mmCIF file of C-alpha atoms in Angstrom:
data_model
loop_
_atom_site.group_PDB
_atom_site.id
_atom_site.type_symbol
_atom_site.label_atom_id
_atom_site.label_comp_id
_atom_site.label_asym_id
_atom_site.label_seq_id
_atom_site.Cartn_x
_atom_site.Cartn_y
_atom_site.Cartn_z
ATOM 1 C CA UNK A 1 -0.351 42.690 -20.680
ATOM 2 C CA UNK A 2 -1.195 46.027 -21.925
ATOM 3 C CA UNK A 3 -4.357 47.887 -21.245
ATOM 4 C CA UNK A 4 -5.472 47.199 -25.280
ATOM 5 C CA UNK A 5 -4.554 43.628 -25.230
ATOM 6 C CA UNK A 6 -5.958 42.992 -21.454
ATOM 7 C CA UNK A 7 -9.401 44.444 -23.015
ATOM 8 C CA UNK A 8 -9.209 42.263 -25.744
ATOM 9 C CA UNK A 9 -8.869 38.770 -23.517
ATOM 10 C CA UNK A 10 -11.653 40.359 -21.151
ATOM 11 C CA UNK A 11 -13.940 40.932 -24.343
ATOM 12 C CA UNK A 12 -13.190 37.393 -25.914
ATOM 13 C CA UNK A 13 -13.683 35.472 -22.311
ATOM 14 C CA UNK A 14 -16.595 37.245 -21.894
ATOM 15 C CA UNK A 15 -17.898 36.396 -25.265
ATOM 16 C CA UNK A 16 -16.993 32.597 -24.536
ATOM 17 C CA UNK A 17 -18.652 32.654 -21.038
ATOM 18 C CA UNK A 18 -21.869 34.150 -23.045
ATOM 19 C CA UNK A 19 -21.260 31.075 -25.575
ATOM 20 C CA UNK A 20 -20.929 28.013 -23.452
ATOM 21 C CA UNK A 21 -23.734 29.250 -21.019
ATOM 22 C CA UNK A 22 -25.800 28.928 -24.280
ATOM 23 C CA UNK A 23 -24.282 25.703 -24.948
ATOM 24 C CA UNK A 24 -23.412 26.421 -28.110
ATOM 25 C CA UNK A 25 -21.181 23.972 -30.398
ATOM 26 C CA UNK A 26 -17.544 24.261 -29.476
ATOM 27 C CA UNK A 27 -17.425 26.837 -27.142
ATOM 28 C CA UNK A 28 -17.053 24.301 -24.471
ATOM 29 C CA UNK A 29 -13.696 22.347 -26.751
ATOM 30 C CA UNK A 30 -12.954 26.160 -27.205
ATOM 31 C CA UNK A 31 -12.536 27.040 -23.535
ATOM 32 C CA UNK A 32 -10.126 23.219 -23.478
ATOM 33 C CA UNK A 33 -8.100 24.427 -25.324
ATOM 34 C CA UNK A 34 -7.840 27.528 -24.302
ATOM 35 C CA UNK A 35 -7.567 27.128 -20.354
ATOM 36 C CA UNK A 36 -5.892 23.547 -20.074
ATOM 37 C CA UNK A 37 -2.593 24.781 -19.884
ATOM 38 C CA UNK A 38 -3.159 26.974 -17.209
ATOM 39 C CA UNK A 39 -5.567 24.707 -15.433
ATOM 40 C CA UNK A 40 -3.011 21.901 -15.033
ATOM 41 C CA UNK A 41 -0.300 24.288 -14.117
ATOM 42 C CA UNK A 42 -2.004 25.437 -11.662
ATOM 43 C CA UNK A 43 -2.799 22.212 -10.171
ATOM 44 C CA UNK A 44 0.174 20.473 -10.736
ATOM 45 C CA UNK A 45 2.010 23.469 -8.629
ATOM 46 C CA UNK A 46 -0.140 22.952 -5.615
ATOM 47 C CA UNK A 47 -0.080 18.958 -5.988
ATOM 48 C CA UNK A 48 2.718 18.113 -7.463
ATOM 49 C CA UNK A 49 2.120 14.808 -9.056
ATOM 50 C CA UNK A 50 1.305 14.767 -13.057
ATOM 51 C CA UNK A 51 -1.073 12.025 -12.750
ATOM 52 C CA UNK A 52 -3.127 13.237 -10.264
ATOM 53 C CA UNK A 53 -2.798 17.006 -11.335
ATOM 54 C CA UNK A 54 -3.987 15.865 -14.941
ATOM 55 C CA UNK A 55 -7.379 14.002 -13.230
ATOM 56 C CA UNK A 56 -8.039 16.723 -11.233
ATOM 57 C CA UNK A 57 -7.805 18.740 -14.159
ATOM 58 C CA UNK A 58 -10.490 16.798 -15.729
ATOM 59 C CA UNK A 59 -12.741 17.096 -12.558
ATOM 60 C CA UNK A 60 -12.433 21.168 -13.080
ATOM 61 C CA UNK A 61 -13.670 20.988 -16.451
ATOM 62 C CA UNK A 62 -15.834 18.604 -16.035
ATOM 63 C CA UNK A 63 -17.128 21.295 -13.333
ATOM 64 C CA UNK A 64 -17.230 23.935 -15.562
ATOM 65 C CA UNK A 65 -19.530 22.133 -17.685
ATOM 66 C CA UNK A 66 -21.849 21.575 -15.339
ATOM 67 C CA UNK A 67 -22.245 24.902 -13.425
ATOM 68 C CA UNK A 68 -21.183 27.530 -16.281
ATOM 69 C CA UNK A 69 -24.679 28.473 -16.331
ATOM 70 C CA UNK A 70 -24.648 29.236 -12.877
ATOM 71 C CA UNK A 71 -21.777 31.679 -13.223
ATOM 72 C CA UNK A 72 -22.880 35.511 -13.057
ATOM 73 C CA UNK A 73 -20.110 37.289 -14.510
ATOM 74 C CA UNK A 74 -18.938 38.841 -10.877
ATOM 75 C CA UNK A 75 -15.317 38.227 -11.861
ATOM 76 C CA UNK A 76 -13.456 37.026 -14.498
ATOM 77 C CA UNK A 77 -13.797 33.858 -16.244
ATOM 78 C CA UNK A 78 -10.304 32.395 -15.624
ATOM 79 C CA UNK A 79 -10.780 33.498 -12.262
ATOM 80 C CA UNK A 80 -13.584 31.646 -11.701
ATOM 81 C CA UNK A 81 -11.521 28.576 -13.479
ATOM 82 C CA UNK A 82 -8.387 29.323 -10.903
ATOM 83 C CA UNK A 83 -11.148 29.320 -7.839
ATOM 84 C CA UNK A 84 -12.321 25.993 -9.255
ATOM 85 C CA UNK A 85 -9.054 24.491 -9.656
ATOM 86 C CA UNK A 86 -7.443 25.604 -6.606
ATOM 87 C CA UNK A 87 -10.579 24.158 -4.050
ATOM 88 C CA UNK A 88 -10.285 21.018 -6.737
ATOM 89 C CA UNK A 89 -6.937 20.419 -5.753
ATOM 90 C CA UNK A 90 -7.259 21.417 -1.743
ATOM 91 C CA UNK A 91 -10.006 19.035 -2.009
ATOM 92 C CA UNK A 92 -7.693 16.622 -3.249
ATOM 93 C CA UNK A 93 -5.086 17.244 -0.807
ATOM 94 C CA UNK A 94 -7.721 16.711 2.176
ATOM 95 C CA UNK A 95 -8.553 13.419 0.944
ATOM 96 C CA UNK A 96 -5.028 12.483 0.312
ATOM 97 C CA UNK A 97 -4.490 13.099 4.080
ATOM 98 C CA UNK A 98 -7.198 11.513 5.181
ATOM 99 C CA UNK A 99 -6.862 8.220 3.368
ATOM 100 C CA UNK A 100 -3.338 8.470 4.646
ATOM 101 C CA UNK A 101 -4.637 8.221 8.002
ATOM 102 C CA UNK A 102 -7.056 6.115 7.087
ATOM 103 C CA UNK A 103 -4.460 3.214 5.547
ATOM 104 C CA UNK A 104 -2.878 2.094 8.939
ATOM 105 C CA UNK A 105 -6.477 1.116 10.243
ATOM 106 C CA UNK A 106 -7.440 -0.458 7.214
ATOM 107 C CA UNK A 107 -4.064 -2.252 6.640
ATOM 108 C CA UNK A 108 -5.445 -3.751 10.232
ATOM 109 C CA UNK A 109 -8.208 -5.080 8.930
ATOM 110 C CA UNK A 110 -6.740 -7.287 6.027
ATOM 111 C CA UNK A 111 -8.060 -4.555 3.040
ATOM 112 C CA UNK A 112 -5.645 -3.609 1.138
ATOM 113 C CA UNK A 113 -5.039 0.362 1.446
ATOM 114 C CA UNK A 114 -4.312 2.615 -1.553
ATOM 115 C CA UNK A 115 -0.542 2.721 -2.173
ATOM 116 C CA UNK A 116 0.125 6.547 -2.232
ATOM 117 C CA UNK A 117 3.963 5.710 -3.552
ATOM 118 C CA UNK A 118 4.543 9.257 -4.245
ATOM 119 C CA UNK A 119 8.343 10.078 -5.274
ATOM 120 C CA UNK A 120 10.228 11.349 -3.041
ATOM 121 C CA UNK A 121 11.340 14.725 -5.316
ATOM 122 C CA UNK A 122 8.931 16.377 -7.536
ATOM 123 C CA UNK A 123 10.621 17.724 -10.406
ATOM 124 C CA UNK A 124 8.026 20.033 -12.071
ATOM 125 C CA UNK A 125 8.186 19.617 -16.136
ATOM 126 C CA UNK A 126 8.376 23.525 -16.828
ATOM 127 C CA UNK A 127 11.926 24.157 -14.577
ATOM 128 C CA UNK A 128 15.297 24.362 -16.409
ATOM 129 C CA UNK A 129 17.544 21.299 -16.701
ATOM 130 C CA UNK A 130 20.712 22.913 -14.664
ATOM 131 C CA UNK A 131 17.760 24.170 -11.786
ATOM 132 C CA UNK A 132 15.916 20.863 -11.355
ATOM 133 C CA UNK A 133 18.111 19.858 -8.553
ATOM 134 C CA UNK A 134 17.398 23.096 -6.795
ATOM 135 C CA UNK A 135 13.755 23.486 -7.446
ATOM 136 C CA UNK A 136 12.959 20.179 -6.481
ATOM 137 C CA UNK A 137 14.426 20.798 -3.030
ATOM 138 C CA UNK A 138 12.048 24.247 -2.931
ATOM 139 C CA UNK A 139 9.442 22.431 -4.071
ATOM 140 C CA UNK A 140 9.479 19.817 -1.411
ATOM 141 C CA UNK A 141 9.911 23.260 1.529
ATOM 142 C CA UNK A 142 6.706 24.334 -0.303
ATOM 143 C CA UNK A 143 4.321 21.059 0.763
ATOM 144 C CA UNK A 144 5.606 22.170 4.315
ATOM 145 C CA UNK A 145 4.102 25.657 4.552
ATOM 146 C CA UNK A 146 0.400 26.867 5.055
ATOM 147 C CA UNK A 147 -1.504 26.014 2.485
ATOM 148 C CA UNK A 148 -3.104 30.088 1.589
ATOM 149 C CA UNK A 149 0.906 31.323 1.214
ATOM 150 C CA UNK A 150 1.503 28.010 -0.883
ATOM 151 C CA UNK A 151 -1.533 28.684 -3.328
ATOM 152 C CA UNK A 152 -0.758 32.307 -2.934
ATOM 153 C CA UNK A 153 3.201 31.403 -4.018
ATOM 154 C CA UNK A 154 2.128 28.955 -6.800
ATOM 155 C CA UNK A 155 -0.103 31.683 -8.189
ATOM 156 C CA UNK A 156 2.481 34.347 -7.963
ATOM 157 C CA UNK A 157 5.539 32.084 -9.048
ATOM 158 C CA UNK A 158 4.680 29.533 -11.530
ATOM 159 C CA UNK A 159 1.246 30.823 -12.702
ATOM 160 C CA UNK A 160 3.031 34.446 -12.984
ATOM 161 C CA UNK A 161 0.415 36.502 -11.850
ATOM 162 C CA UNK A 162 0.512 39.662 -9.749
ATOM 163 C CA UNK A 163 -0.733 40.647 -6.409
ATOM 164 C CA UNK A 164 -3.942 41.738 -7.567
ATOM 165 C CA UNK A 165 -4.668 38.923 -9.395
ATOM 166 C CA UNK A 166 -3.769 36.477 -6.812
ATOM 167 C CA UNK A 167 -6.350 38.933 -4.515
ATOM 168 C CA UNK A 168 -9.172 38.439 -7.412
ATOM 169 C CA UNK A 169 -8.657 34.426 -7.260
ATOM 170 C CA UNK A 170 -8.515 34.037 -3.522
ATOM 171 C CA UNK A 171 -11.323 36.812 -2.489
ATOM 172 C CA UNK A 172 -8.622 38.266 0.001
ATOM 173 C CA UNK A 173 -7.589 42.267 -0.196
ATOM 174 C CA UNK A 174 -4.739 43.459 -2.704
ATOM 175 C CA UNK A 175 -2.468 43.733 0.876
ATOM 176 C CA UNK A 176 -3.102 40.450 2.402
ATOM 177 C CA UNK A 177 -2.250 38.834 -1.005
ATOM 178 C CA UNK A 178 0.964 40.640 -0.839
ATOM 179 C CA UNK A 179 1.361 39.841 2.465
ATOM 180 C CA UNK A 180 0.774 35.938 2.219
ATOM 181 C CA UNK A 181 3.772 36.102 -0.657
ATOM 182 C CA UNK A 182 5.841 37.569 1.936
ATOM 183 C CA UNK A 183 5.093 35.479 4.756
ATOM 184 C CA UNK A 184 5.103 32.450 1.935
ATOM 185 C CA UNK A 185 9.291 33.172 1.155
ATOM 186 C CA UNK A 186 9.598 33.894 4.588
ATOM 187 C CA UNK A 187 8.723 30.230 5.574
ATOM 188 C CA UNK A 188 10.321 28.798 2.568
ATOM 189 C CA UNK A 189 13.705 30.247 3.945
ATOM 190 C CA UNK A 190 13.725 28.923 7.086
ATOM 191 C CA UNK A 191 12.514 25.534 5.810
ATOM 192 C CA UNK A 192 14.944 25.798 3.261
ATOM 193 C CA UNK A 193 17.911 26.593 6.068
ATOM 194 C CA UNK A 194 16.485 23.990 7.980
ATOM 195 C CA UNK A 195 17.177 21.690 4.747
ATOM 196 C CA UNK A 196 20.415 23.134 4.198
ATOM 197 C CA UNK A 197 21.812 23.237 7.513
ATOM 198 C CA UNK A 198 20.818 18.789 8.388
ATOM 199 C CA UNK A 199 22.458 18.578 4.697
ATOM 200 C CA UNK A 200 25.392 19.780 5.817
ATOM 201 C CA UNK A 201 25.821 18.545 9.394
ATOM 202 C CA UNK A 202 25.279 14.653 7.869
ATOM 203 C CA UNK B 1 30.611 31.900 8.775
ATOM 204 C CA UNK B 2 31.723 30.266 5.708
ATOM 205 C CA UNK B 3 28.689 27.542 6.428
ATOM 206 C CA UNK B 4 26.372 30.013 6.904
ATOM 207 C CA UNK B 5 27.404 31.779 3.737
ATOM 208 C CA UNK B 6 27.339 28.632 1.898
ATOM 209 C CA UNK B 7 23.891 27.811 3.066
ATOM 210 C CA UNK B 8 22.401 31.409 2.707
ATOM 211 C CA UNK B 9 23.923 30.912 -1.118
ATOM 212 C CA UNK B 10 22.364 27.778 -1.361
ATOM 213 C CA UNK B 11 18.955 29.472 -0.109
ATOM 214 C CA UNK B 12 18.749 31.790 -2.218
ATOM 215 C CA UNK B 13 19.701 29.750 -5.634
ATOM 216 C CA UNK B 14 16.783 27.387 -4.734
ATOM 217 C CA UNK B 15 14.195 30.567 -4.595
ATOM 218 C CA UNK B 16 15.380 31.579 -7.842
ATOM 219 C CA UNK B 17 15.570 28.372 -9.581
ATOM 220 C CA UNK B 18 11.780 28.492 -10.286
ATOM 221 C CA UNK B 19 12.376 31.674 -12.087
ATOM 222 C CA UNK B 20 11.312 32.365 -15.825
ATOM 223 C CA UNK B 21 9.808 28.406 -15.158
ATOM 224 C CA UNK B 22 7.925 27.321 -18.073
ATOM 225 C CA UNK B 23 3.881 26.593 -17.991
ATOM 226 C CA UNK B 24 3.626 22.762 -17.881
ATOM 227 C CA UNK B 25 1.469 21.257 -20.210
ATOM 228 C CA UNK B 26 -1.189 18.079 -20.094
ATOM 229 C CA UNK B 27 -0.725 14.567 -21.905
ATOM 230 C CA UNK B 28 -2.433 15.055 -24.931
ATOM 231 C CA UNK B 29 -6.541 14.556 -25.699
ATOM 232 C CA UNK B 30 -7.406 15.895 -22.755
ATOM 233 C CA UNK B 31 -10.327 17.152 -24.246
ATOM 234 C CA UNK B 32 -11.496 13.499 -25.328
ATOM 235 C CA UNK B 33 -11.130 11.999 -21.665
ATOM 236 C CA UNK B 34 -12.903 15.239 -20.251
ATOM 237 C CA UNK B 35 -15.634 14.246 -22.596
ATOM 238 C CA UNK B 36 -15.753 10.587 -21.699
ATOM 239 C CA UNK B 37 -16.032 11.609 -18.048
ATOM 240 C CA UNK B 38 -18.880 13.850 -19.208
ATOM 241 C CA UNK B 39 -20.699 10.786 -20.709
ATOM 242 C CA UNK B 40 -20.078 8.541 -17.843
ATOM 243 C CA UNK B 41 -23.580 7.297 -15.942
ATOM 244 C CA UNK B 42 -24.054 9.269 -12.750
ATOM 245 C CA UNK B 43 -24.006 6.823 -10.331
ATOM 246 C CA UNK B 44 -27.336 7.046 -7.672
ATOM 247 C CA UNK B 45 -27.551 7.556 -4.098
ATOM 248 C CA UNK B 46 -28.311 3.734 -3.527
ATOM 249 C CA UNK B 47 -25.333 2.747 -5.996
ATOM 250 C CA UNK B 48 -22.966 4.965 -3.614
ATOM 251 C CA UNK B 49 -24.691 3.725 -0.287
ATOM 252 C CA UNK B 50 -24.323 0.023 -1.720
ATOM 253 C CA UNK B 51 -20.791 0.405 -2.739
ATOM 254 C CA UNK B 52 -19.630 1.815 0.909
ATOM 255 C CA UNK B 53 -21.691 -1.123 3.015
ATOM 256 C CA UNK B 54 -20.041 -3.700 1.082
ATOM 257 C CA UNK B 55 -16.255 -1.654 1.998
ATOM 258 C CA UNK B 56 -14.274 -4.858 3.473
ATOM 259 C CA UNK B 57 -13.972 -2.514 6.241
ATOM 260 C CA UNK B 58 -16.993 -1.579 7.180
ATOM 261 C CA UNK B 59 -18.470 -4.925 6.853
ATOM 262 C CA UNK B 60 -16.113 -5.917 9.628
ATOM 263 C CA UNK B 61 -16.300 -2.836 11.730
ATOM 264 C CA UNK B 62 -20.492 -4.061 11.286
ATOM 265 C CA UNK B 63 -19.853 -7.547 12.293
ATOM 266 C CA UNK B 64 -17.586 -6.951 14.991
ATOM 267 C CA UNK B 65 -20.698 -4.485 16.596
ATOM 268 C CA UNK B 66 -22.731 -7.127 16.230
ATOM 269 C CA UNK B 67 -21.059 -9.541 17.820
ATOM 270 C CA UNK B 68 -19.903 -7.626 20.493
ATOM 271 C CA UNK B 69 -23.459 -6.459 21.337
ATOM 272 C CA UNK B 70 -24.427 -10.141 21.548
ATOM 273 C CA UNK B 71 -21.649 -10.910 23.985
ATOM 274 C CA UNK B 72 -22.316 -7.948 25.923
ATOM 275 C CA UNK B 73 -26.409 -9.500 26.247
ATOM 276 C CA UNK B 74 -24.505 -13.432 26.759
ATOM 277 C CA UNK B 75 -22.497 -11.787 29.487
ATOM 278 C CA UNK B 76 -25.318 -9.888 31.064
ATOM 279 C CA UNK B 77 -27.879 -12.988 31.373
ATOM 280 C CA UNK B 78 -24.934 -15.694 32.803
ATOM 281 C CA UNK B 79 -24.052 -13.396 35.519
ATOM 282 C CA UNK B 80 -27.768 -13.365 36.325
ATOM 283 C CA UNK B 81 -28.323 -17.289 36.280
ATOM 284 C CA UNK B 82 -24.386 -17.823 37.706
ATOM 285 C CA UNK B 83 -25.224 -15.580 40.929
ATOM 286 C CA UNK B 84 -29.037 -16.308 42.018
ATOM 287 C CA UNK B 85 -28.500 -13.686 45.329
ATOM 288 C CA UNK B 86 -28.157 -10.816 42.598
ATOM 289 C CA UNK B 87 -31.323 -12.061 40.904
ATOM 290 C CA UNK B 88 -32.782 -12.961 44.304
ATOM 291 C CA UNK B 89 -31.983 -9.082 45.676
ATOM 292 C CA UNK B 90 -33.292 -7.295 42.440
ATOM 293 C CA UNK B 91 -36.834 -9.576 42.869
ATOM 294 C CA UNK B 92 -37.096 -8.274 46.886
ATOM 295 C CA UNK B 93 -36.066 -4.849 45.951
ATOM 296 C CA UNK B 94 -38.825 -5.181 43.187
ATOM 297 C CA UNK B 95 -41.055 -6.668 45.404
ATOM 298 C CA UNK B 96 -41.208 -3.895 48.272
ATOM 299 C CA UNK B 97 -41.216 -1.045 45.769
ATOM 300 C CA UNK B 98 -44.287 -3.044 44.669
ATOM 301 C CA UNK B 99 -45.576 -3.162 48.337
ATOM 302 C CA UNK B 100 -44.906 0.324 49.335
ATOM 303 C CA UNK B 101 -46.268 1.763 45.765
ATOM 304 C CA UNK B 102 -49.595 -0.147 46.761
ATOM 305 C CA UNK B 103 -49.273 0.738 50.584
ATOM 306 C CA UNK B 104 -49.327 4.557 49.524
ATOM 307 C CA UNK B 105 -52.396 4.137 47.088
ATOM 308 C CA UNK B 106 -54.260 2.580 49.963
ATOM 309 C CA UNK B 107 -52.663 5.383 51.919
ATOM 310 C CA UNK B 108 -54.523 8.095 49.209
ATOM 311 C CA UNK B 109 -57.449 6.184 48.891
ATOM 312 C CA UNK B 110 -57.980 6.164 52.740
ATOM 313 C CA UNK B 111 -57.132 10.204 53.284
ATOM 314 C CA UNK B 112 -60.074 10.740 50.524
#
């Protein structure tokens, strides 16, 4: 984005923000619309299931609704919608784990635990025919890293956004954003060779 | 060194296969079930608390405290009436702390 046109989107999402805080008709479908996309990218990068990435994506809205009027203006408004979806689908994530843990005790007791049949590959929707081979094998290295670098990758990777964005959405310094993309495809390498290298000895 | 070239190829091609990826998109209406969820009855603190007691799980968990703390009582009182010398020792022991509490108040009483 140019300086012009990056003015422009700050004006208009400020003007929405103003809008929906005074619950005015339509801002709220208005912000949908506008902000879905990138909402359920976002989400669906760092969980990689549709389903779930698509509920939690309701949850962040449904969020947003309910504590626009507590939002001051301190940053932007999308990056006050990327904090929200990001801890959304951490959140998620935690609980995922924990009923996971959870399922062996319960299967013990007779109740019938949650099925979390996840597919083995995740082939995200946006990735080129000929690459979803590839990208489903980096997407699988990128559950296995810290979760910081794998929000910070997401953001950078399949959300597009730069360094200083990515610094904006995660409250960190412009450096240790750039940093945690470093350290991020420095992980996903060795994962990756670790991959690569059991593929090959089989 | 043709392996590792291979896999270092491989590497690499799987970093760059999320390149110029695509924004994926939601199943459509979206707006309509954020809206539904909107509308949906908040559910109270007693709904919540009622909905976890009645958890299979911790129903069990509940029962199983229960009846171990009643085995644990069952236990303690047989072993009492099943070995009299126990009960028979605890009532002596009782019975001269009684005697030497009284012994040193008649002990104060005289020293005043």
């Amino acid at each position: 984005l140019d300086f012009k046109n990056e003015k422009i989107l700050n004006q208009s999402e400020a003007e929405l923000t103003g809008q929906l805080q005074r619950g005015e008709q339509g801002a709220f479908s208005k912000a949908v619309a506008l902000y879905q996309d990138m909402v359920y990218n976002t989400v669906l990068g760092v969980i990689q299931n549709e389903a779930d990435a698509e509920d939690i994506t309701q949850e962040v809205f449904v969020q947003v609704y309910q504590s626009v009027a507590s939002f001051k203006g301190d940053s932007k408004f999308s990056t006050w919608l990327y904090r929200i979806a990001i801890t959304k689908a951490l959140d998620f994530e935690k609980r995922k784990k924990r009923k996971k843990r959870f399922a062996v005790v319960q299967s013990l007791f007779g109740a019938k635990a949650e099925a979390e049949n996840y597919p083995a590959e995740f082939n995200h929707p946006g990735v080129l025919l000929e690459n979803k081979e590839k990208a489903a094998v980096l997407f699988k290295a990128l559950q296995q890293i810290p979760g910081n670098q794998r929000i910070a990758f997401t953001l950078n990777k399949i959300e597009g956004l730069d360094n200083q964005e990515i610094a904006a959405i995660m409250d960190i310094s412009f450096y240790a954003a750039e940093s945690l993309v470093a350290r991020a495809k420095i992980n996903l390498k060795k994962k990756l060779t670790a991959y690569y290298q059991h593929q090959s000895a089989k | 060194m043709m392996n590792n070239k291979n896999t270092d190829q491989k590497i690499e091609d799987a970093l760059s296969s999320i390149e110029g990826i695509k924004r994926a998109v939601p199943q459509p209406y979206l707006l309509t079930r954020i809206n539904a969820r909107l509308n949906q009855p908040v559910k109270t603190f007693w709904e919540n608390a009622t909905v976890f007691i009645t958890r299979p799980v911790i129903l069990i968990a509940g029962l199983c405290l229960l009846l171990t703390a009643n085995l644990f009582v069952l236990v303690l009182n047989t072993s009492s009436l099943l070995n009299p010398a126990a009960e028979r020792f605890v009532n002596t022991t009782a019975d001269e702390e009684e005697d030497t509490a009284s012994f040193a108040a008649n002990d104060n009483f005289e020293n005043q």
